[in-house]
mmCIF file of C-alpha atoms in Angstrom:
data_model
loop_
_atom_site.group_PDB
_atom_site.id
_atom_site.type_symbol
_atom_site.label_atom_id
_atom_site.label_comp_id
_atom_site.label_asym_id
_atom_site.label_seq_id
_atom_site.Cartn_x
_atom_site.Cartn_y
_atom_site.Cartn_z
ATOM 1 C CA MET A 1488 -25.750 -16.402 4.432
ATOM 2 C CA SER A 1489 -23.265 -14.920 1.967
ATOM 3 C CA GLU A 1490 -23.488 -14.230 -1.764
ATOM 4 C CA PHE A 1491 -21.080 -13.052 -4.443
ATOM 5 C CA VAL A 1492 -21.486 -10.005 -6.673
ATOM 6 C CA THR A 1493 -19.166 -9.007 -9.522
ATOM 7 C CA LEU A 1494 -19.234 -5.373 -10.591
ATOM 8 C CA SER A 1495 -17.335 -3.455 -13.237
ATOM 9 C CA LYS A 1496 -15.974 0.045 -12.713
ATOM 10 C CA GLY A 1497 -18.656 1.437 -14.999
ATOM 11 C CA SER A 1498 -21.475 -0.008 -12.901
ATOM 12 C CA PRO A 1499 -23.548 2.602 -10.997
ATOM 13 C CA GLN A 1500 -23.294 0.404 -7.875
ATOM 14 C CA PHE A 1501 -19.512 -0.010 -8.036
ATOM 15 C CA GLU A 1502 -18.613 2.950 -5.842
ATOM 16 C CA SER A 1503 -21.258 2.220 -3.189
ATOM 17 C CA TYR A 1504 -19.944 -1.351 -2.809
ATOM 18 C CA LEU A 1505 -16.344 -0.132 -2.528
ATOM 19 C CA LEU A 1506 -17.326 2.510 0.032
ATOM 20 C CA GLY A 1507 -19.583 0.103 1.938
ATOM 21 C CA THR A 1508 -22.598 2.404 1.708
ATOM 22 C CA PHE A 1509 -24.807 0.000 -0.293
ATOM 23 C CA ALA A 1510 -26.397 -1.395 2.921
ATOM 24 C CA LYS A 1511 -26.210 -0.733 6.662
ATOM 25 C CA ASP A 1512 -26.433 -4.333 7.821
ATOM 26 C CA LYS A 1513 -24.090 -5.901 5.236
ATOM 27 C CA ARG A 1514 -20.467 -5.685 4.180
ATOM 28 C CA ALA A 1515 -19.000 -6.129 0.696
ATOM 29 C CA LEU A 1516 -15.669 -7.911 1.113
ATOM 30 C CA PRO A 1517 -13.488 -7.739 -2.038
ATOM 31 C CA VAL A 1518 -12.253 -11.246 -2.868
ATOM 32 C CA GLN A 1519 -10.927 -10.716 -6.400
ATOM 33 C CA THR A 1520 -9.878 -7.646 -8.379
ATOM 34 C CA LEU A 1521 -9.042 -7.760 -12.092
ATOM 35 C CA ASN A 1522 -7.496 -5.016 -14.244
ATOM 36 C CA VAL A 1523 -6.967 -2.923 -11.128
ATOM 37 C CA ASN A 1524 -6.986 0.861 -11.432
ATOM 38 C CA SER A 1525 -8.095 0.842 -15.069
ATOM 39 C CA ALA A 1526 -11.303 1.597 -16.952
ATOM 40 C CA SER A 1527 -12.001 -2.153 -17.293
ATOM 41 C CA GLU A 1528 -11.523 -2.924 -13.591
ATOM 42 C CA THR A 1529 -13.877 -5.536 -12.126
ATOM 43 C CA VAL A 1530 -14.251 -6.552 -8.487
ATOM 44 C CA THR A 1531 -15.933 -9.621 -7.059
ATOM 45 C CA PHE A 1532 -17.440 -8.930 -3.636
ATOM 46 C CA LYS A 1533 -18.530 -11.394 -1.003
ATOM 47 C CA ILE A 1534 -21.664 -9.966 0.602
ATOM 48 C CA VAL A 1535 -21.974 -10.966 4.258
ATOM 49 C CA PRO A 1536 -24.166 -9.773 7.147
ATOM 50 C CA VAL A 1537 -22.322 -7.585 9.647
ATOM 51 C CA SER A 1538 -23.533 -9.897 12.430
ATOM 52 C CA SER A 1539 -21.648 -12.847 10.889
ATOM 53 C CA ILE A 1540 -18.231 -11.112 10.828
ATOM 54 C CA ALA A 1541 -15.827 -12.254 13.532
ATOM 55 C CA MET A 1542 -14.917 -9.010 15.284
ATOM 56 C CA PRO A 1543 -11.943 -8.806 17.653
ATOM 57 C CA SER A 1544 -12.158 -6.568 20.713
ATOM 58 C CA TRP A 1545 -12.632 -2.844 20.079
ATOM 59 C CA MET A 1546 -9.120 -2.173 21.350
ATOM 60 C CA VAL A 1547 -7.586 -4.585 18.832
ATOM 61 C CA ARG A 1548 -9.696 -3.089 16.039
ATOM 62 C CA VAL A 1549 -8.652 0.461 16.900
ATOM 63 C CA MET A 1550 -4.959 -0.409 17.236
ATOM 64 C CA GLN A 1551 -4.907 -2.297 13.943
ATOM 65 C CA THR A 1552 -7.006 0.274 12.085
ATOM 66 C CA VAL A 1553 -4.692 3.166 12.994
ATOM 67 C CA LYS A 1554 -1.655 0.868 12.505
ATOM 68 C CA ILE A 1555 -0.277 1.504 15.963
ATOM 69 C CA ARG A 1556 3.173 0.119 15.102
ATOM 70 C CA SER A 1557 3.615 2.800 12.453
ATOM 71 C CA PHE A 1558 3.404 5.464 15.174
ATOM 72 C CA LEU A 1559 7.129 4.878 15.650
ATOM 73 C CA PHE A 1560 7.659 6.873 12.450
ATOM 74 C CA VAL A 1561 6.335 10.036 14.080
ATOM 75 C CA LEU A 1562 6.703 9.554 17.855
ATOM 76 C CA VAL A 1563 10.420 8.760 17.727
ATOM 77 C CA PRO A 1564 11.477 11.956 15.875
ATOM 78 C CA LEU A 1565 9.231 14.018 18.166
ATOM 79 C CA PHE A 1566 10.953 12.438 21.152
ATOM 80 C CA LEU A 1567 14.410 13.037 19.672
ATOM 81 C CA VAL A 1568 13.750 16.712 19.002
ATOM 82 C CA LEU A 1569 12.085 17.183 22.393
ATOM 83 C CA THR A 1570 14.925 15.607 24.379
ATOM 84 C CA LYS A 1571 17.504 17.528 22.315
ATOM 85 C CA ASN A 1572 15.925 20.835 23.288
ATOM 86 C CA ILE A 1573 15.434 19.824 26.925
ATOM 87 C CA ALA A 1574 19.103 18.820 27.156
ATOM 88 C CA ASP A 1575 20.169 22.065 25.438
ATOM 89 C CA GLN A 1576 17.751 24.078 27.635
ATOM 90 C CA THR A 1577 16.168 25.637 24.549
ATOM 91 C CA LEU A 1578 12.561 24.525 25.174
ATOM 92 C CA HIS A 1579 10.926 27.951 25.577
ATOM 93 C CA ASP A 1580 7.195 27.273 25.158
ATOM 94 C CA VAL A 1581 5.790 24.171 26.856
ATOM 95 C CA ILE A 1582 2.141 24.914 26.014
ATOM 96 C CA SER A 1583 2.869 25.336 22.310
ATOM 97 C CA THR A 1584 4.955 22.136 22.379
ATOM 98 C CA VAL A 1585 2.067 20.157 23.889
ATOM 99 C CA ILE A 1586 -0.414 21.543 21.353
ATOM 100 C CA ALA A 1587 1.987 20.812 18.495
ATOM 101 C CA THR A 1588 2.493 17.252 19.751
ATOM 102 C CA VAL A 1589 -1.261 16.589 19.827
ATOM 103 C CA GLY A 1590 -1.620 18.179 16.402
ATOM 104 C CA VAL A 1591 1.146 16.092 14.830
ATOM 105 C CA ILE A 1592 -0.289 12.861 16.265
ATOM 106 C CA CYS A 1593 -3.798 13.712 15.039
ATOM 107 C CA ALA A 1594 -2.433 14.617 11.608
ATOM 108 C CA PHE A 1595 -0.581 11.308 11.483
ATOM 109 C CA VAL A 1596 -3.743 9.366 12.385
ATOM 110 C CA ALA A 1597 -5.630 11.288 9.694
ATOM 111 C CA VAL A 1598 -2.956 10.494 7.097
ATOM 112 C CA ASN A 1599 -2.899 6.820 8.105
ATOM 113 C CA LEU A 1600 -6.672 6.479 7.798
ATOM 114 C CA ARG A 1601 -6.827 8.487 4.572
ATOM 115 C CA ASN A 1602 -4.049 6.321 3.172
ATOM 116 C CA ASP A 1603 -6.042 3.158 3.959
ATOM 117 C CA TYR A 1604 -9.104 4.665 2.301
ATOM 118 C CA MET A 1605 -7.228 5.700 -0.853
ATOM 119 C CA ASP A 1606 -5.346 2.409 -1.159
ATOM 120 C CA HIS A 1607 -8.632 0.498 -0.860
ATOM 121 C CA ILE A 1608 -10.362 2.629 -3.492
ATOM 122 C CA LYS A 1609 -7.403 2.514 -5.894
ATOM 123 C CA GLY A 1610 -6.938 -1.227 -5.400
ATOM 124 C CA VAL A 1611 -3.581 -1.397 -3.638
ATOM 125 C CA ASP A 1612 -4.920 -3.044 -0.471
ATOM 126 C CA ARG A 1613 -7.247 -5.267 -2.497
ATOM 127 C CA ILE A 1614 -4.303 -6.712 -4.440
ATOM 128 C CA LEU A 1615 -1.553 -6.792 -1.800
ATOM 129 C CA GLU A 1616 -2.721 -9.098 0.971
ATOM 130 C CA ARG A 1617 -0.347 -7.674 3.588
ATOM 131 C CA SER A 1618 -0.854 -4.027 2.718
ATOM 132 C CA GLY A 1619 -2.739 -1.591 4.947
ATOM 133 C CA SER A 1620 -4.506 -2.245 8.221
ATOM 134 C CA ARG A 1621 -6.951 -4.763 6.635
ATOM 135 C CA ALA A 1622 -9.799 -3.230 8.670
ATOM 136 C CA ILE A 1623 -11.829 -2.462 5.523
ATOM 137 C CA GLN A 1624 -10.993 -5.729 3.769
ATOM 138 C CA ASN A 1625 -11.915 -7.732 6.906
ATOM 139 C CA GLY A 1626 -15.275 -6.004 7.120
ATOM 140 C CA TRP A 1627 -14.633 -4.432 10.541
ATOM 141 C CA THR A 1628 -15.596 -1.040 9.133
ATOM 142 C CA THR A 1629 -16.321 0.609 5.801
ATOM 143 C CA ALA A 1630 -14.184 2.780 3.570
ATOM 144 C CA ALA A 1631 -16.712 5.609 3.948
ATOM 145 C CA HIS A 1632 -16.410 5.450 7.750
ATOM 146 C CA ILE A 1633 -12.603 5.465 7.573
ATOM 147 C CA LYS A 1634 -12.739 8.541 5.337
ATOM 148 C CA ASN A 1635 -15.053 10.369 7.762
ATOM 149 C CA ILE A 1636 -12.927 9.556 10.815
ATOM 150 C CA SER A 1637 -9.844 10.721 8.906
ATOM 151 C CA SER A 1638 -11.534 14.076 8.271
ATOM 152 C CA VAL A 1639 -12.328 14.432 11.993
ATOM 153 C CA PHE A 1640 -8.686 13.892 13.005
ATOM 154 C CA LEU A 1641 -7.515 16.251 10.268
ATOM 155 C CA PHE A 1642 -9.880 18.934 11.578
ATOM 156 C CA ILE A 1643 -8.492 18.487 15.113
ATOM 157 C CA ALA A 1644 -4.941 18.722 13.739
ATOM 158 C CA LEU A 1645 -5.804 21.984 11.956
ATOM 159 C CA LEU A 1646 -7.357 23.372 15.142
ATOM 160 C CA CYS A 1647 -4.128 22.592 16.987
ATOM 161 C CA ALA A 1648 -2.113 24.285 14.249
ATOM 162 C CA VAL A 1649 -3.928 27.640 14.565
ATOM 163 C CA PRO A 1650 -2.557 28.808 17.948
ATOM 164 C CA VAL A 1651 0.929 27.487 17.140
ATOM 165 C CA VAL A 1652 1.045 29.362 13.815
ATOM 166 C CA LEU A 1653 -0.300 32.526 15.454
ATOM 167 C CA ALA A 1654 2.486 32.314 18.027
ATOM 168 C CA TYR A 1655 5.252 31.323 15.599
ATOM 169 C CA THR A 1656 4.654 32.368 12.002
ATOM 170 C CA GLN A 1657 7.496 30.243 10.611
ATOM 171 C CA VAL A 1658 5.612 27.085 11.608
ATOM 172 C CA GLY A 1659 2.980 28.081 9.058
ATOM 173 C CA TYR A 1660 5.521 27.839 6.240
ATOM 174 C CA VAL A 1661 6.422 24.295 7.281
ATOM 175 C CA ILE A 1662 2.743 23.302 7.563
ATOM 176 C CA SER A 1663 2.011 24.838 4.158
ATOM 177 C CA ALA A 1664 4.818 22.820 2.573
ATOM 178 C CA SER A 1665 3.561 19.630 4.249
ATOM 179 C CA VAL A 1666 -0.035 20.284 3.156
ATOM 180 C CA ALA A 1667 1.107 20.934 -0.424
ATOM 181 C CA ILE A 1668 2.970 17.615 -0.487
ATOM 182 C CA GLY A 1669 0.012 15.843 1.134
ATOM 183 C CA LEU A 1670 -2.483 17.223 -1.384
ATOM 184 C CA TRP A 1671 -0.247 16.207 -4.257
ATOM 185 C CA ALA A 1672 0.124 12.755 -2.718
ATOM 186 C CA GLN A 1673 -3.558 12.101 -2.138
ATOM 187 C CA PHE A 1674 -4.956 13.409 -5.404
ATOM 188 C CA GLN A 1675 -2.785 11.638 -7.934
ATOM 189 C CA LYS A 1676 -5.143 10.617 -10.732
ATOM 190 C CA LYS A 1677 -3.546 7.307 -11.588
ATOM 191 C CA ASN A 1678 -2.097 6.025 -8.355
ATOM 192 C CA SER A 1679 -0.910 6.739 -4.865
ATOM 193 C CA PHE A 1680 2.342 8.718 -4.668
ATOM 194 C CA LYS A 1681 3.831 5.658 -2.945
ATOM 195 C CA TYR A 1682 3.467 3.886 -6.264
ATOM 196 C CA GLN A 1683 5.233 6.471 -8.392
ATOM 197 C CA ILE A 1684 8.928 6.224 -9.216
ATOM 198 C CA GLY A 1685 10.704 8.653 -6.919
ATOM 199 C CA GLY A 1686 7.518 9.383 -4.962
ATOM 200 C CA GLU A 1687 9.323 8.302 -1.805
ATOM 201 C CA ILE A 1688 10.894 11.770 -1.696
ATOM 202 C CA ALA A 1689 7.555 13.110 -0.421
ATOM 203 C CA LEU A 1690 7.691 10.737 2.552
ATOM 204 C CA PHE A 1691 11.307 11.671 3.210
ATOM 205 C CA MET A 1692 10.403 15.357 3.457
ATOM 206 C CA MET A 1693 7.244 14.905 5.549
ATOM 207 C CA PHE A 1694 8.665 12.423 8.077
ATOM 208 C CA GLY A 1695 12.150 13.938 8.017
ATOM 209 C CA PRO A 1696 13.245 17.591 7.816
ATOM 210 C CA LEU A 1697 9.757 19.166 7.684
ATOM 211 C CA LEU A 1698 8.669 17.285 10.808
ATOM 212 C CA THR A 1699 11.771 17.993 12.897
ATOM 213 C CA ILE A 1700 12.101 21.633 11.809
ATOM 214 C CA GLY A 1701 8.398 22.370 12.340
ATOM 215 C CA TYR A 1702 8.356 20.738 15.761
ATOM 216 C CA GLN A 1703 11.396 22.665 16.976
ATOM 217 C CA LEU A 1704 9.957 25.949 15.693
ATOM 218 C CA ALA A 1705 6.751 25.187 17.636
ATOM 219 C CA MET A 1706 8.862 25.118 20.824
ATOM 220 C CA GLY A 1707 9.742 28.746 20.294
ATOM 221 C CA THR A 1708 13.261 27.823 19.225
ATOM 222 C CA PRO A 1709 14.818 28.622 15.823
ATOM 223 C CA PHE A 1710 15.839 25.491 13.961
ATOM 224 C CA ASP A 1711 19.532 24.745 13.690
ATOM 225 C CA ARG A 1712 21.834 22.493 11.690
ATOM 226 C CA GLU A 1713 21.406 19.621 14.123
ATOM 227 C CA THR A 1714 17.623 19.657 13.601
ATOM 228 C CA ILE A 1715 18.090 19.466 9.839
ATOM 229 C CA TRP A 1716 20.671 16.696 10.227
ATOM 230 C CA LEU A 1717 18.373 14.791 12.568
ATOM 231 C CA GLY A 1718 15.454 15.093 10.144
ATOM 232 C CA CYS A 1719 17.509 13.910 7.179
ATOM 233 C CA VAL A 1720 18.917 10.898 9.051
ATOM 234 C CA TRP A 1721 15.465 9.953 10.318
ATOM 235 C CA GLY A 1722 13.814 10.430 6.922
ATOM 236 C CA TRP A 1723 16.481 8.216 5.348
ATOM 237 C CA LEU A 1724 15.773 5.499 7.921
ATOM 238 C CA VAL A 1725 12.009 5.695 7.278
ATOM 239 C CA LEU A 1726 12.606 5.227 3.543
ATOM 240 C CA PHE A 1727 14.714 2.153 4.318
ATOM 241 C CA VAL A 1728 11.619 0.537 5.861
ATOM 242 C CA LEU A 1729 9.469 1.672 2.914
ATOM 243 C CA HIS A 1730 11.887 0.246 0.329
ATOM 244 C CA LEU A 1731 12.079 -2.969 2.345
ATOM 245 C CA ARG A 1732 8.288 -3.296 2.456
ATOM 246 C CA ASN A 1733 7.998 -2.558 -1.260
ATOM 247 C CA PHE A 1734 10.686 -5.179 -1.880
ATOM 248 C CA THR A 1735 8.616 -7.752 0.026
ATOM 249 C CA ASN A 1736 5.647 -6.954 -2.263
ATOM 250 C CA ILE A 1737 7.687 -6.674 -5.466
ATOM 251 C CA MET A 1738 6.063 -9.618 -7.245
ATOM 252 C CA PRO A 1739 2.337 -8.832 -6.659
ATOM 253 C CA SER A 1740 3.029 -5.095 -7.132
ATOM 254 C CA SER A 1741 4.699 -5.724 -10.496
ATOM 255 C CA GLN A 1742 1.894 -8.030 -11.607
ATOM 256 C CA ALA A 1743 -0.727 -5.441 -10.663
ATOM 257 C CA GLY A 1744 1.149 -2.629 -12.401
ATOM 258 C CA PHE A 1745 1.939 -0.630 -9.253
ATOM 259 C CA ARG A 1746 5.085 1.353 -9.980
ATOM 260 C CA ASN A 1747 7.647 2.500 -7.461
ATOM 261 C CA THR A 1748 11.428 2.670 -7.337
ATOM 262 C CA VAL A 1749 11.724 -0.964 -6.246
ATOM 263 C CA THR A 1750 9.476 -2.418 -8.968
ATOM 264 C CA TRP A 1751 11.154 -0.177 -11.545
ATOM 265 C CA LEU A 1752 14.613 -1.467 -10.606
ATOM 266 C CA GLY A 1753 13.570 -5.114 -10.479
ATOM 267 C CA PHE A 1754 14.536 -7.868 -8.054
ATOM 268 C CA ASP A 1755 18.332 -7.948 -8.411
ATOM 269 C CA ARG A 1756 18.947 -4.201 -8.526
ATOM 270 C CA SER A 1757 16.486 -3.639 -5.663
ATOM 271 C CA ARG A 1758 18.563 -5.905 -3.457
ATOM 272 C CA ARG A 1759 21.548 -3.659 -4.138
ATOM 273 C CA LEU A 1760 19.383 -0.560 -3.549
ATOM 274 C CA ILE A 1761 18.310 -1.757 -0.095
ATOM 275 C CA ALA A 1762 21.807 -2.869 0.882
ATOM 276 C CA GLY A 1763 23.263 0.428 -0.318
ATOM 277 C CA TRP A 1764 20.495 2.395 1.395
ATOM 278 C CA TRP A 1765 21.225 0.730 4.748
ATOM 279 C CA ILE A 1766 24.997 1.181 4.394
ATOM 280 C CA THR A 1767 24.435 4.862 3.561
ATOM 281 C CA PHE A 1768 22.290 5.159 6.686
ATOM 282 C CA LEU A 1769 25.119 3.687 8.771
ATOM 283 C CA ILE A 1770 27.484 6.317 7.364
ATOM 284 C CA ILE A 1771 25.260 9.384 7.815
ATOM 285 C CA ASN A 1772 24.006 8.153 11.184
ATOM 286 C CA SER A 1773 27.587 7.737 12.415
ATOM 287 C CA ALA A 1774 28.523 11.168 11.067
ATOM 288 C CA TYR A 1775 25.544 12.729 12.858
ATOM 289 C CA HIS A 1776 26.366 11.085 16.190
ATOM 290 C CA PHE A 1777 30.092 11.793 16.031
ATOM 291 C CA ARG A 1778 29.267 15.430 15.297
ATOM 292 C CA TYR A 1779 26.473 16.020 17.813
ATOM 293 C CA ALA A 1780 26.548 13.156 20.352
ATOM 294 C CA GLY A 1781 30.268 12.823 20.859
ATOM 295 C CA LEU A 1782 32.863 10.080 20.455
ATOM 296 C CA TYR A 1783 31.444 7.672 23.046
ATOM 297 C CA TRP A 1784 27.926 7.242 21.627
ATOM 298 C CA GLY A 1785 29.068 7.700 18.045
ATOM 299 C CA PHE A 1786 31.531 4.844 18.367
ATOM 300 C CA TYR A 1787 29.368 2.313 20.211
ATOM 301 C CA LEU A 1788 26.217 2.976 18.217
ATOM 302 C CA SER A 1789 28.144 2.617 14.959
ATOM 303 C CA VAL A 1790 29.883 -0.598 16.036
ATOM 304 C CA VAL A 1791 26.667 -2.286 17.218
ATOM 305 C CA LEU A 1792 24.754 -1.437 14.045
ATOM 306 C CA MET A 1793 27.667 -2.403 11.803
ATOM 307 C CA PHE A 1794 28.008 -5.884 13.330
ATOM 308 C CA ALA A 1795 24.236 -6.374 13.322
ATOM 309 C CA SER A 1796 24.214 -5.520 9.602
ATOM 310 C CA PHE A 1797 26.464 -8.337 8.391
ATOM 311 C CA SER A 1798 23.764 -10.996 8.658
ATOM 312 C CA PHE A 1799 21.149 -8.773 6.988
ATOM 313 C CA ILE A 1800 23.403 -7.978 4.019
ATOM 314 C CA GLY A 1801 24.237 -11.691 3.740
ATOM 315 C CA LYS A 1802 20.549 -12.641 3.689
ATOM 316 C CA LEU A 1803 19.886 -10.051 0.985
ATOM 317 C CA LYS A 1804 22.778 -11.339 -1.095
ATOM 318 C CA ASN A 1805 21.625 -14.970 -0.821
ATOM 319 C CA LEU A 1806 18.029 -14.269 -1.850
ATOM 320 C CA SER A 1807 17.269 -16.161 -5.034
ATOM 321 C CA SER A 1808 13.543 -15.533 -5.529
ATOM 322 C CA PRO A 1809 11.106 -12.611 -5.132
ATOM 323 C CA VAL A 1810 8.576 -14.930 -3.475
ATOM 324 C CA GLY A 1811 8.587 -17.272 -0.514
ATOM 325 C CA GLY A 1812 9.413 -17.315 3.153
ATOM 326 C CA GLU A 1813 13.004 -16.124 2.720
ATOM 327 C CA LEU A 1814 11.778 -12.757 1.466
ATOM 328 C CA ARG A 1815 9.576 -12.296 4.539
ATOM 329 C CA GLN A 1816 12.496 -13.273 6.767
ATOM 330 C CA VAL A 1817 14.619 -10.551 5.155
ATOM 331 C CA PHE A 1818 11.904 -8.007 5.917
ATOM 332 C CA LYS A 1819 11.659 -9.149 9.547
ATOM 333 C CA TYR A 1820 15.435 -8.955 9.946
ATOM 334 C CA GLY A 1821 15.581 -5.532 8.309
ATOM 335 C CA PHE A 1822 12.750 -4.225 10.489
ATOM 336 C CA THR A 1823 14.590 -5.582 13.535
ATOM 337 C CA LEU A 1824 17.623 -3.531 12.478
ATOM 338 C CA PHE A 1825 15.336 -0.496 12.285
ATOM 339 C CA LEU A 1826 14.118 -1.165 15.841
ATOM 340 C CA VAL A 1827 17.690 -1.632 17.111
ATOM 341 C CA ALA A 1828 18.747 1.668 15.530
ATOM 342 C CA ILE A 1829 15.920 3.675 17.089
ATOM 343 C CA GLY A 1830 16.228 1.808 20.395
ATOM 344 C CA MET A 1831 19.867 2.828 20.747
ATOM 345 C CA TRP A 1832 19.064 6.379 19.653
ATOM 346 C CA VAL A 1833 16.324 6.682 22.288
ATOM 347 C CA LEU A 1834 18.628 5.161 24.915
ATOM 348 C CA GLU A 1835 21.256 7.748 24.030
ATOM 349 C CA CYS A 1836 18.752 10.590 24.509
ATOM 350 C CA LEU A 1837 17.610 9.192 27.853
ATOM 351 C CA TRP A 1838 21.264 8.965 28.901
ATOM 352 C CA TYR A 1839 21.811 12.645 28.229
ATOM 353 C CA LEU A 1840 18.594 13.598 30.031
ATOM 354 C CA LEU A 1841 19.536 11.620 33.140
ATOM 355 C CA ALA A 1842 23.099 12.898 32.995
#
């Protein structure tokens, strides 16, 4: 049998209900949040027994909790850098590469889980119904448990970093820069860095140049211009998906006071931002492939993406409202373009490996 409890931010029980530590056999599911992320914030919780929550299989819970689809953001650039160095015969340290790969994946899991924890505590995932993994909001686990598991994966990632840094000192500089950005991101007093105007630059650096440069250095190979180019192109593509997702949530984010570049620009200018961002990606992606992949792949990859883009740009242009099914369709189409771009890029790398 369920009951409802409304608590203000000043209540001594508020934090324990948010964290899920108020009881072992019950879950506090947030059903309404008012004045989010302010001193007058109040949350209404639905208190339900753990035994009454419909739990999917453990595999589904794990995959959704770690947001398995988001692994593309880190696995694809690792694959691109790895195949580049195999093709160039510059992969000098296989053991260090394996350790670095495990470390990067563990760090990514830690960041994903920590992000879910922070967004739940700060109210992002309680306001935006499609934000986060929904594992905490569905009652599958607690915020406190997510935080603890995140710390475990972070510890494993740090353990993996030690032998790599001892072998290649320059990797330590890249890790230090990433940690500095991560600490700044996670300990913003008012909001997540994702909800700060221009905060997307942090994501660009961490998923772009810092990731590709650090991974290549861990192979025992000095980074080169192609690695920097690759990181910048990939980071730009990741931000396209982020802007697109923020655009989908522009109305509830604006109402809740979450600030980012998209909400700051507003609906009409954000449409132009996303269209311009994708067109810029087409240009820099073509330049990268013509320079480093050759005429054949540069031409065909550019032509396919260009023709696939016409419909997406048209859908963006015809959008008349920041709510409704059309907005979600634009996101799905844009994410499909993202998948096509990385699919062709991966196919290109496999081609060179087999050749």
